[in-house]
């Protein structure tokens, strides 16, 4: 079964520094990949998605992610973070070969941006 | 009003009470989902409806009863809940439940506390 691993439960980083949030998934078959952000007391908001094509995907709020099939990774990056980026970030994968709508979510990474 | 709206935002109830959570989407989507979000755990998919038909019940206890009267509305009826049911309940919708490439749009959730 497909699984998603977000190894870092918390990532502290200073404002204007770069950040990378790691996501690995278990299967090397074709997948769709998503990153969501959850601000306090809110639901999940889509940051970006990879369906096919270019392996570098750009999203909202200056975030981007790179799909690496050989390493089964989809790490999220931002070159310069702001205080307002403090939130929890979730990676999700779905497996189109199963014709399924199901997302498998990681456990989330809490990004704390420090002044 | 756009997006996915959930009411109430907060709910405190005793174990013997009966209450309902409501979700409404204004996106013209055909699929709707209930998720449970507990601390330190991945999001748990509970139920999926597609064109008002339930397509998934992820081994959810019968004290949770979903209802989908139309493609825009989704309810979660609660009765005789347990303390471990305290969590954030998220509703989501997507254009189509097939294929898995359609992003899911989330509401802000209902924070449920069981006394």
PDB file of N, CA, C and O in Angstrom, chain A residues 105, chain B residues 34-38 41-47 58 87 90:
ATOM      1  N   UNK A 105      -2.136  10.894   3.202  1.00  0.00           N
ATOM      2  CA  UNK A 105      -1.470  12.074   3.752  1.00  0.00           C
ATOM      3  C   UNK A 105      -0.299  11.668   4.635  1.00  0.00           C
ATOM      4  O   UNK A 105      -0.327  10.630   5.314  1.00  0.00           O
TER       5      UNK A 105
ATOM      6  N   UNK B  34     -15.497  13.357   4.200  1.00  0.00           N
ATOM      7  CA  UNK B  34     -15.275  13.664   5.610  1.00  0.00           C
ATOM      8  C   UNK B  34     -13.941  13.067   6.031  1.00  0.00           C
ATOM      9  O   UNK B  34     -13.665  11.885   5.765  1.00  0.00           O
ATOM     10  N   UNK B  35     -13.134  13.896   6.712  1.00  0.00           N
ATOM     11  CA  UNK B  35     -11.874  13.458   7.287  1.00  0.00           C
ATOM     12  C   UNK B  35     -11.883  13.751   8.785  1.00  0.00           C
ATOM     13  O   UNK B  35     -12.501  14.701   9.246  1.00  0.00           O
ATOM     14  N   UNK B  36     -11.104  12.944   9.515  1.00  0.00           N
ATOM     15  CA  UNK B  36     -10.846  13.201  10.925  1.00  0.00           C
ATOM     16  C   UNK B  36      -9.373  13.554  11.080  1.00  0.00           C
ATOM     17  O   UNK B  36      -8.496  12.840  10.565  1.00  0.00           O
ATOM     18  N   UNK B  37      -9.108  14.669  11.772  1.00  0.00           N
ATOM     19  CA  UNK B  37      -7.721  15.073  12.008  1.00  0.00           C
ATOM     20  C   UNK B  37      -7.449  15.085  13.503  1.00  0.00           C
ATOM     21  O   UNK B  37      -7.998  15.897  14.242  1.00  0.00           O
ATOM     22  N   UNK B  38      -6.615  14.162  13.923  1.00  0.00           N
ATOM     23  CA  UNK B  38      -6.202  14.082  15.331  1.00  0.00           C
ATOM     24  C   UNK B  38      -4.732  14.468  15.422  1.00  0.00           C
ATOM     25  O   UNK B  38      -3.969  14.294  14.469  1.00  0.00           O
ATOM     26  N   UNK B  41      -1.325  12.465  14.068  1.00  0.00           N
ATOM     27  CA  UNK B  41      -1.741  11.364  13.196  1.00  0.00           C
ATOM     28  C   UNK B  41      -2.056  11.907  11.813  1.00  0.00           C
ATOM     29  O   UNK B  41      -2.480  13.061  11.672  1.00  0.00           O
ATOM     30  N   UNK B  42      -1.864  11.094  10.776  1.00  0.00           N
ATOM     31  CA  UNK B  42      -2.261  11.553   9.436  1.00  0.00           C
ATOM     32  C   UNK B  42      -3.767  11.741   9.364  1.00  0.00           C
ATOM     33  O   UNK B  42      -4.506  11.148  10.146  1.00  0.00           O
ATOM     34  N   UNK B  43      -4.187  12.566   8.420  1.00  0.00           N
ATOM     35  CA  UNK B  43      -5.622  12.709   8.206  1.00  0.00           C
ATOM     36  C   UNK B  43      -6.232  11.355   7.894  1.00  0.00           C
ATOM     37  O   UNK B  43      -5.695  10.589   7.095  1.00  0.00           O
ATOM     38  N   UNK B  44      -7.369  11.083   8.514  1.00  0.00           N
ATOM     39  CA  UNK B  44      -8.057   9.816   8.294  1.00  0.00           C
ATOM     40  C   UNK B  44      -9.295  10.058   7.452  1.00  0.00           C
ATOM     41  O   UNK B  44     -10.188  10.801   7.861  1.00  0.00           O
ATOM     42  N   UNK B  45      -9.351   9.425   6.302  1.00  0.00           N
ATOM     43  CA  UNK B  45     -10.539   9.510   5.466  1.00  0.00           C
ATOM     44  C   UNK B  45     -11.640   8.687   6.105  1.00  0.00           C
ATOM     45  O   UNK B  45     -11.435   7.515   6.451  1.00  0.00           O
ATOM     46  N   UNK B  46     -12.815   9.297   6.278  1.00  0.00           N
ATOM     47  CA  UNK B  46     -13.933   8.597   6.911  1.00  0.00           C
ATOM     48  C   UNK B  46     -14.945   8.143   5.866  1.00  0.00           C
ATOM     49  O   UNK B  46     -15.266   6.959   5.786  1.00  0.00           O
ATOM     50  N   UNK B  47     -15.469   9.084   5.119  1.00  0.00           N
ATOM     51  CA  UNK B  47     -16.530   8.784   4.148  1.00  0.00           C
ATOM     52  C   UNK B  47     -16.286   9.569   2.865  1.00  0.00           C
ATOM     53  O   UNK B  47     -15.723  10.656   2.890  1.00  0.00           O
ATOM     54  N   UNK B  58     -14.750   4.087   5.528  1.00  0.00           N
ATOM     55  CA  UNK B  58     -13.441   3.566   5.887  1.00  0.00           C
ATOM     56  C   UNK B  58     -13.445   2.963   7.283  1.00  0.00           C
ATOM     57  O   UNK B  58     -12.721   3.411   8.169  1.00  0.00           O
ATOM     58  N   UNK B  87     -11.656  15.666  18.060  1.00  0.00           N
ATOM     59  CA  UNK B  87     -10.732  15.894  16.940  1.00  0.00           C
ATOM     60  C   UNK B  87     -11.255  17.052  16.109  1.00  0.00           C
ATOM     61  O   UNK B  87     -12.312  17.623  16.395  1.00  0.00           O
ATOM     62  N   UNK B  90     -12.860  17.561   9.190  1.00  0.00           N
ATOM     63  CA  UNK B  90     -12.724  18.355   7.981  1.00  0.00           C
ATOM     64  C   UNK B  90     -13.592  17.801   6.864  1.00  0.00           C
ATOM     65  O   UNK B  90     -13.640  16.587   6.642  1.00  0.00           O
TER      66      UNK B  90
END
